[in-house]
């Protein structure tokens, strides 16, 4: 099917690029909202003793998430504001609060020194609801009751997970801003042709953006965390560049080896590229996709599901984009994709 798609792209390159622009553009637009649809990262692997312990605890006591709140500041201010915060938190019936201000001797360890006090809020909600509502409720209570010189610090699994997710996305965007220009410079040095260097760079960036859209669609079926986006970004750029780089290099070789540099030379070189490098790209993508599916069977777990989803989506989009976009770009680019000295020699032969 992909070979037929590639041959069709060679025969109708402008139509193929229009179709690719619509498909990749639509997925890229969907990918703009993927961050808000990712779940909290978890290292619990189904079937392990820790996973069974979590299941037993939830079955016996119900689902809940603990949000620790650390207050620091002068002891007098803590004694005034801390109890107000505890009362505000207990107004929500889903909160079970244990604090250093309860007067219980067992809670003495929650205030190891006069200038620091801990409040533990056990929210009787599933983690997804706590991420959306429970944490916001706790922060709202803190905002209404705590002021300087007391400083509140919200920590725990949810806060750390949200921070990791935000940091991961910030680092992904930063890496892309650095990697793409450097990649373009390297490709220019390798190909010595702006047109030839632009194809891998553009396809790599488009593969990453479209992969985010593919993951956004997958979040409607299965829970994914930020690992999926990190791997989709890394693999999408690497595979998008690698696949198109292989095809562009082979096209240049085929074009240089043509005995007849007439009007049909570009078409023949593009079809030969699809039959050789194109087939290699499709086989490589298939092998990588099967390897990731096999890994899911051998070692299941939410973390690995997210990782495999990121790789599989990036591979799938990279292979389809290479099959549709690159052949069309090769035909339209033609001799402009060859090095300057090769273009000058070809023009000389054509003139003779």
Tab-separated table of C-alpha atoms in Angstrom:
chain	number	residue	atom	x	y	z
A	1	UNK	CA	0.000	0.000	0.000
A	2	UNK	CA	2.792	2.426	0.899
A	3	UNK	CA	4.638	1.623	-2.322
A	4	UNK	CA	1.496	2.395	-4.267
A	5	UNK	CA	1.200	5.643	-2.321
A	6	UNK	CA	4.796	6.544	-3.181
A	7	UNK	CA	4.332	5.737	-6.864
A	8	UNK	CA	1.198	7.887	-6.881
A	9	UNK	CA	3.184	10.721	-5.299
A	10	UNK	CA	5.761	10.474	-8.088
A	11	UNK	CA	3.021	10.650	-10.712
A	12	UNK	CA	1.074	13.497	-9.084
A	13	UNK	CA	3.515	15.332	-6.784
A	14	UNK	CA	1.497	18.504	-6.186
A	15	UNK	CA	-1.618	16.555	-5.282
A	16	UNK	CA	0.436	14.364	-2.931
A	17	UNK	CA	1.926	17.377	-1.151
A	18	UNK	CA	-1.519	18.943	-0.779
A	19	UNK	CA	-2.859	15.725	0.754
A	20	UNK	CA	0.146	15.508	3.085
A	21	UNK	CA	-0.259	19.142	4.134
A	22	UNK	CA	-3.906	18.540	5.054
A	23	UNK	CA	-3.194	15.337	7.000
A	24	UNK	CA	-0.079	16.559	8.818
A	25	UNK	CA	-1.596	19.989	9.427
A	26	UNK	CA	-4.735	18.492	10.963
A	27	UNK	CA	-2.725	16.237	13.287
A	28	UNK	CA	-0.431	19.120	14.215
A	29	UNK	CA	-3.431	21.265	15.154
A	30	UNK	CA	-4.799	18.460	17.332
A	31	UNK	CA	-1.415	18.107	19.008
A	32	UNK	CA	-1.531	21.650	20.383
A	33	UNK	CA	-3.769	20.448	23.229
A	34	UNK	CA	-2.046	17.169	24.052
A	35	UNK	CA	-0.452	18.436	27.276
A	36	UNK	CA	-3.771	18.833	29.094
A	37	UNK	CA	-4.835	15.275	28.195
A	38	UNK	CA	-1.830	13.460	29.651
A	39	UNK	CA	-2.150	11.585	32.924
A	40	UNK	CA	0.156	11.622	35.931
A	41	UNK	CA	3.313	9.558	35.567
A	42	UNK	CA	3.310	6.332	37.558
A	43	UNK	CA	5.905	3.627	38.103
A	44	UNK	CA	3.427	0.989	39.275
A	45	UNK	CA	3.609	-2.053	36.982
A	46	UNK	CA	0.580	-4.310	36.862
A	47	UNK	CA	1.137	-7.768	38.307
A	48	UNK	CA	3.936	-6.704	40.664
A	49	UNK	CA	3.731	-6.864	44.503
A	50	UNK	CA	3.579	-3.056	44.727
A	51	UNK	CA	0.653	-2.955	42.288
A	52	UNK	CA	-1.196	-5.610	44.300
A	53	UNK	CA	-0.568	-3.611	47.487
A	54	UNK	CA	-2.060	-0.503	45.866
A	55	UNK	CA	-5.111	-2.497	44.732
A	56	UNK	CA	-5.653	-3.908	48.241
A	57	UNK	CA	-5.355	-0.462	49.848
A	58	UNK	CA	-7.839	1.066	47.408
A	59	UNK	CA	-10.267	-1.836	47.861
A	60	UNK	CA	-10.171	-1.639	51.665
A	61	UNK	CA	-9.938	2.119	52.186
A	62	UNK	CA	-11.084	3.580	48.866
A	63	UNK	CA	-9.136	5.706	46.433
A	64	UNK	CA	-7.396	8.699	47.952
A	65	UNK	CA	-4.384	10.904	47.334
A	66	UNK	CA	-2.322	12.596	50.043
A	67	UNK	CA	-1.269	16.196	49.494
A	68	UNK	CA	1.392	17.365	52.003
A	69	UNK	CA	1.481	21.084	52.790
A	70	UNK	CA	4.544	22.487	54.560
A	71	UNK	CA	4.264	25.859	56.282
A	72	UNK	CA	7.421	27.759	57.211
A	73	UNK	CA	7.836	31.063	59.032
A	74	UNK	CA	7.917	32.623	62.493
A	75	UNK	CA	6.380	30.381	65.164
A	76	UNK	CA	3.843	33.033	66.272
A	77	UNK	CA	2.562	33.547	62.719
A	78	UNK	CA	2.372	29.780	62.188
A	79	UNK	CA	0.264	29.358	65.317
A	80	UNK	CA	-2.153	32.013	64.032
A	81	UNK	CA	-2.492	31.038	60.374
A	82	UNK	CA	-1.968	27.267	60.538
A	83	UNK	CA	-5.198	26.447	62.439
A	84	UNK	CA	-7.184	28.694	60.045
A	85	UNK	CA	-5.886	26.693	57.103
A	86	UNK	CA	-6.740	23.401	58.817
A	87	UNK	CA	-10.331	24.573	59.420
A	88	UNK	CA	-10.669	25.734	55.816
A	89	UNK	CA	-9.406	22.393	54.491
A	90	UNK	CA	-11.814	20.433	56.714
A	91	UNK	CA	-14.778	22.320	55.290
A	92	UNK	CA	-14.504	20.085	52.216
A	93	UNK	CA	-16.040	16.713	53.196
A	94	UNK	CA	-13.673	14.738	50.937
A	95	UNK	CA	-10.616	15.982	52.847
A	96	UNK	CA	-9.195	14.076	55.806
A	97	UNK	CA	-6.690	16.368	57.517
A	98	UNK	CA	-3.930	15.561	59.985
A	99	UNK	CA	-1.869	18.514	61.182
A	100	UNK	CA	0.685	19.684	63.679
A	101	UNK	CA	-1.994	21.978	65.155
A	102	UNK	CA	-4.393	19.237	66.313
A	103	UNK	CA	-2.902	19.002	69.797
A	104	UNK	CA	-2.497	15.250	69.404
A	105	UNK	CA	0.819	13.936	70.803
A	106	UNK	CA	1.077	11.602	67.781
A	107	UNK	CA	1.170	14.672	65.502
A	108	UNK	CA	4.168	16.173	67.270
A	109	UNK	CA	6.487	14.795	64.590
A	110	UNK	CA	4.704	17.031	62.052
A	111	UNK	CA	6.333	20.040	63.711
A	112	UNK	CA	9.989	19.167	64.171
A	113	UNK	CA	10.886	22.803	64.918
A	114	UNK	CA	8.972	25.989	65.848
A	115	UNK	CA	9.399	27.531	62.393
A	116	UNK	CA	8.044	24.595	60.362
A	117	UNK	CA	4.734	22.715	60.435
A	118	UNK	CA	3.282	19.996	58.210
A	119	UNK	CA	-0.357	19.472	57.230
A	120	UNK	CA	-1.352	16.211	55.512
A	121	UNK	CA	-4.510	16.335	53.382
A	122	UNK	CA	-5.869	12.943	52.303
A	123	UNK	CA	-8.306	13.659	49.458
A	124	UNK	CA	-10.886	10.903	49.035
A	125	UNK	CA	-10.987	11.111	45.254
A	126	UNK	CA	-9.375	9.118	42.427
A	127	UNK	CA	-6.075	10.589	41.301
A	128	UNK	CA	-7.517	11.973	38.045
A	129	UNK	CA	-10.198	13.930	39.912
A	130	UNK	CA	-7.670	15.096	42.501
A	131	UNK	CA	-5.412	16.448	39.748
A	132	UNK	CA	-8.329	18.347	38.213
A	133	UNK	CA	-10.169	19.508	41.349
A	134	UNK	CA	-8.671	18.414	44.677
A	135	UNK	CA	-5.310	20.102	44.293
A	136	UNK	CA	-6.941	23.323	43.134
A	137	UNK	CA	-9.224	23.247	46.197
A	138	UNK	CA	-6.236	22.892	48.538
A	139	UNK	CA	-4.366	25.713	46.824
A	140	UNK	CA	-7.464	27.922	47.016
A	141	UNK	CA	-7.744	27.346	50.779
A	142	UNK	CA	-4.065	28.206	51.178
A	143	UNK	CA	-4.492	31.408	49.190
A	144	UNK	CA	-7.439	32.501	51.373
A	145	UNK	CA	-5.819	31.813	54.745
A	146	UNK	CA	-2.031	32.067	54.435
A	147	UNK	CA	-0.072	35.289	53.984
A	148	UNK	CA	3.385	36.633	54.781
A	149	UNK	CA	5.580	36.010	56.626
A	150	UNK	CA	4.321	32.397	56.465
A	151	UNK	CA	5.258	30.558	53.271
A	152	UNK	CA	3.257	27.535	52.052
A	153	UNK	CA	4.856	24.709	50.082
A	154	UNK	CA	2.567	22.170	48.387
A	155	UNK	CA	4.361	18.938	47.586
A	156	UNK	CA	3.540	15.273	47.126
A	157	UNK	CA	3.019	12.977	44.162
A	158	UNK	CA	0.575	15.194	42.262
A	159	UNK	CA	2.512	18.438	42.662
A	160	UNK	CA	5.770	16.787	41.653
A	161	UNK	CA	4.091	15.029	38.711
A	162	UNK	CA	2.567	18.263	37.436
A	163	UNK	CA	5.894	20.039	37.806
A	164	UNK	CA	7.692	17.249	35.949
A	165	UNK	CA	5.132	17.400	33.151
A	166	UNK	CA	5.486	21.163	32.756
A	167	UNK	CA	9.282	20.957	32.924
A	168	UNK	CA	9.342	18.144	30.371
A	169	UNK	CA	7.278	20.141	27.898
A	170	UNK	CA	9.430	23.233	28.415
A	171	UNK	CA	12.583	21.180	27.801
A	172	UNK	CA	11.084	19.520	24.715
A	173	UNK	CA	10.295	22.902	23.174
A	174	UNK	CA	13.729	24.244	24.112
A	175	UNK	CA	15.460	21.204	22.601
A	176	UNK	CA	13.477	21.569	19.380
A	177	UNK	CA	14.385	25.258	19.088
A	178	UNK	CA	18.051	24.336	19.391
A	179	UNK	CA	18.072	21.069	17.421
A	180	UNK	CA	16.243	22.145	14.253
A	181	UNK	CA	18.563	25.075	13.330
A	182	UNK	CA	21.659	22.978	14.107
A	183	UNK	CA	20.218	20.135	12.048
A	184	UNK	CA	19.628	22.432	9.101
A	185	UNK	CA	23.215	23.688	9.258
A	186	UNK	CA	24.578	20.119	9.307
A	187	UNK	CA	22.360	19.120	6.378
A	188	UNK	CA	23.528	22.135	4.394
A	189	UNK	CA	27.142	21.119	4.996
A	190	UNK	CA	26.388	17.534	3.927
A	191	UNK	CA	24.250	18.198	0.855
A	192	UNK	CA	25.541	21.647	-0.177
A	193	UNK	CA	22.065	22.294	-1.505
A	194	UNK	CA	19.369	24.291	0.268
A	195	UNK	CA	16.580	22.336	-1.423
A	196	UNK	CA	18.064	18.956	-0.481
A	197	UNK	CA	18.721	20.032	3.121
A	198	UNK	CA	15.233	21.464	3.539
A	199	UNK	CA	13.411	18.172	2.855
A	200	UNK	CA	14.741	16.216	5.897
A	201	UNK	CA	14.530	19.264	8.187
A	202	UNK	CA	10.929	20.071	7.259
A	203	UNK	CA	9.817	16.439	7.353
A	204	UNK	CA	11.447	15.904	10.760
A	205	UNK	CA	9.658	18.900	12.250
A	206	UNK	CA	6.344	17.934	10.636
A	207	UNK	CA	6.656	14.377	11.964
A	208	UNK	CA	7.129	15.644	15.527
A	209	UNK	CA	4.156	18.030	15.338
A	210	UNK	CA	1.890	15.405	13.756
A	211	UNK	CA	2.979	12.788	16.306
A	212	UNK	CA	1.642	15.006	19.085
A	213	UNK	CA	-1.718	14.945	17.296
A	214	UNK	CA	-1.593	11.164	17.008
A	215	UNK	CA	-0.945	10.894	20.742
A	216	UNK	CA	-3.809	13.285	21.430
A	217	UNK	CA	-6.153	10.890	19.613
A	218	UNK	CA	-4.722	7.932	21.524
A	219	UNK	CA	-5.465	9.602	24.863
A	220	UNK	CA	-9.149	9.013	24.105
A	221	UNK	CA	-8.474	5.249	24.228
A	222	UNK	CA	-5.629	4.743	26.718
A	223	UNK	CA	-3.987	6.793	29.466
A	224	UNK	CA	-0.633	8.248	28.437
A	225	UNK	CA	1.851	10.339	30.374
A	226	UNK	CA	4.538	12.826	29.364
A	227	UNK	CA	6.993	10.030	28.487
A	228	UNK	CA	4.982	9.412	25.310
A	229	UNK	CA	5.445	13.012	24.162
A	230	UNK	CA	9.150	13.043	25.025
A	231	UNK	CA	9.813	9.912	22.980
A	232	UNK	CA	7.559	11.048	20.137
A	233	UNK	CA	9.516	14.294	19.932
A	234	UNK	CA	12.898	12.573	20.015
A	235	UNK	CA	12.019	9.676	17.700
A	236	UNK	CA	9.867	11.782	15.386
A	237	UNK	CA	12.695	14.193	14.644
A	238	UNK	CA	15.293	11.413	14.358
A	239	UNK	CA	13.207	9.126	12.146
A	240	UNK	CA	11.696	11.893	10.030
A	241	UNK	CA	15.185	13.163	9.218
A	242	UNK	CA	16.707	9.693	8.873
A	243	UNK	CA	14.067	8.322	6.505
A	244	UNK	CA	14.021	11.366	4.243
A	245	UNK	CA	17.829	11.671	4.377
A	246	UNK	CA	18.165	8.127	3.088
A	247	UNK	CA	15.755	8.755	0.227
A	248	UNK	CA	17.241	12.126	-0.759
A	249	UNK	CA	20.760	10.652	-0.776
A	250	UNK	CA	19.653	7.741	-2.938
A	251	UNK	CA	17.826	10.085	-5.317
A	252	UNK	CA	20.957	12.155	-5.789
A	253	UNK	CA	22.926	8.997	-6.569
A	254	UNK	CA	20.298	7.815	-9.038
A	255	UNK	CA	20.167	11.226	-10.669
A	256	UNK	CA	23.943	11.413	-11.000
A	257	UNK	CA	24.042	7.912	-12.516
A	258	UNK	CA	21.531	8.652	-15.277
A	259	UNK	CA	23.028	8.310	-18.741
A	260	UNK	CA	20.251	10.375	-20.262
A	261	UNK	CA	19.675	13.694	-18.494
A	262	UNK	CA	16.549	14.479	-20.464
A	263	UNK	CA	13.116	15.444	-19.108
A	264	UNK	CA	12.418	11.899	-17.856
A	265	UNK	CA	15.626	11.610	-15.798
A	266	UNK	CA	14.066	13.016	-12.629
A	267	UNK	CA	11.045	10.730	-12.877
A	268	UNK	CA	13.226	7.646	-13.400
A	269	UNK	CA	15.492	8.567	-10.473
A	270	UNK	CA	12.481	9.148	-8.194
A	271	UNK	CA	10.902	5.800	-9.093
A	272	UNK	CA	14.203	3.988	-8.532
A	273	UNK	CA	14.517	5.712	-5.163
A	274	UNK	CA	11.035	4.608	-4.133
A	275	UNK	CA	11.788	1.011	-5.184
A	276	UNK	CA	15.025	0.849	-3.167
A	277	UNK	CA	15.406	3.392	-0.350
A	278	UNK	CA	11.634	3.680	0.007
A	279	UNK	CA	11.336	-0.049	0.605
A	280	UNK	CA	14.161	0.117	3.157
A	281	UNK	CA	12.370	2.877	5.061
A	282	UNK	CA	9.126	0.907	5.174
A	283	UNK	CA	10.872	-2.257	6.349
A	284	UNK	CA	12.805	-0.377	9.053
A	285	UNK	CA	9.621	1.241	10.335
A	286	UNK	CA	7.794	-2.098	10.393
A	287	UNK	CA	10.583	-3.785	12.365
A	288	UNK	CA	10.729	-0.977	14.935
A	289	UNK	CA	6.961	-0.972	15.368
A	290	UNK	CA	6.868	-4.756	15.884
A	291	UNK	CA	9.742	-4.535	18.378
A	292	UNK	CA	7.840	-2.007	20.494
A	293	UNK	CA	4.675	-4.135	20.413
A	294	UNK	CA	6.712	-7.148	21.501
A	295	UNK	CA	8.164	-5.133	24.375
A	296	UNK	CA	4.642	-4.389	25.602
A	297	UNK	CA	3.843	-8.105	25.717
A	298	UNK	CA	7.055	-9.013	27.554
A	299	UNK	CA	7.064	-6.148	30.095
A	300	UNK	CA	3.647	-4.478	30.410
A	301	UNK	CA	3.146	-1.363	32.494
A	302	UNK	CA	1.751	2.156	32.192
A	303	UNK	CA	5.196	3.694	31.747
A	304	UNK	CA	6.121	1.305	28.949
A	305	UNK	CA	2.716	1.750	27.309
A	306	UNK	CA	3.351	5.487	27.110
A	307	UNK	CA	6.890	4.979	25.821
A	308	UNK	CA	5.785	2.459	23.193
A	309	UNK	CA	2.884	4.672	22.111
A	310	UNK	CA	5.244	7.597	21.541
A	311	UNK	CA	7.632	5.500	19.435
A	312	UNK	CA	4.936	3.682	17.454
A	313	UNK	CA	3.059	6.881	16.592
A	314	UNK	CA	6.285	8.629	15.540
A	315	UNK	CA	7.349	5.629	13.429
A	316	UNK	CA	3.961	5.314	11.745
A	317	UNK	CA	3.703	8.987	10.859
A	318	UNK	CA	7.371	9.124	9.828
A	319	UNK	CA	6.998	6.189	7.437
A	320	UNK	CA	3.753	7.455	5.886
A	321	UNK	CA	5.145	10.997	5.552
A	322	UNK	CA	8.319	9.665	3.916
A	323	UNK	CA	6.245	7.572	1.501
A	324	UNK	CA	3.994	10.482	0.534
A	325	UNK	CA	5.996	13.691	0.929
A	326	UNK	CA	9.550	12.758	-0.051
A	327	UNK	CA	8.834	11.226	-3.511
A	328	UNK	CA	6.722	14.255	-4.414
A	329	UNK	CA	9.419	16.634	-3.167
A	330	UNK	CA	12.064	14.749	-5.151
A	331	UNK	CA	10.115	15.114	-8.395
A	332	UNK	CA	9.396	18.803	-7.837
A	333	UNK	CA	12.944	19.513	-6.665
A	334	UNK	CA	14.519	17.637	-9.549
A	335	UNK	CA	18.073	18.670	-10.418
A	336	UNK	CA	17.992	21.433	-7.795
A	337	UNK	CA	18.538	18.714	-5.184
A	338	UNK	CA	21.917	17.809	-6.666
A	339	UNK	CA	25.160	19.573	-5.636
A	340	UNK	CA	26.016	22.711	-7.586
A	341	UNK	CA	28.888	21.108	-9.532
A	342	UNK	CA	26.585	18.234	-10.513
A	343	UNK	CA	23.862	20.663	-11.647
A	344	UNK	CA	26.360	22.621	-13.745
A	345	UNK	CA	27.618	19.404	-15.386
A	346	UNK	CA	24.051	18.288	-16.076
A	347	UNK	CA	23.167	21.652	-17.610
A	348	UNK	CA	26.277	21.437	-19.772
A	349	UNK	CA	25.386	17.982	-21.036
A	350	UNK	CA	21.807	19.077	-21.731
A	351	UNK	CA	23.038	22.104	-23.662
A	352	UNK	CA	25.342	19.963	-25.815
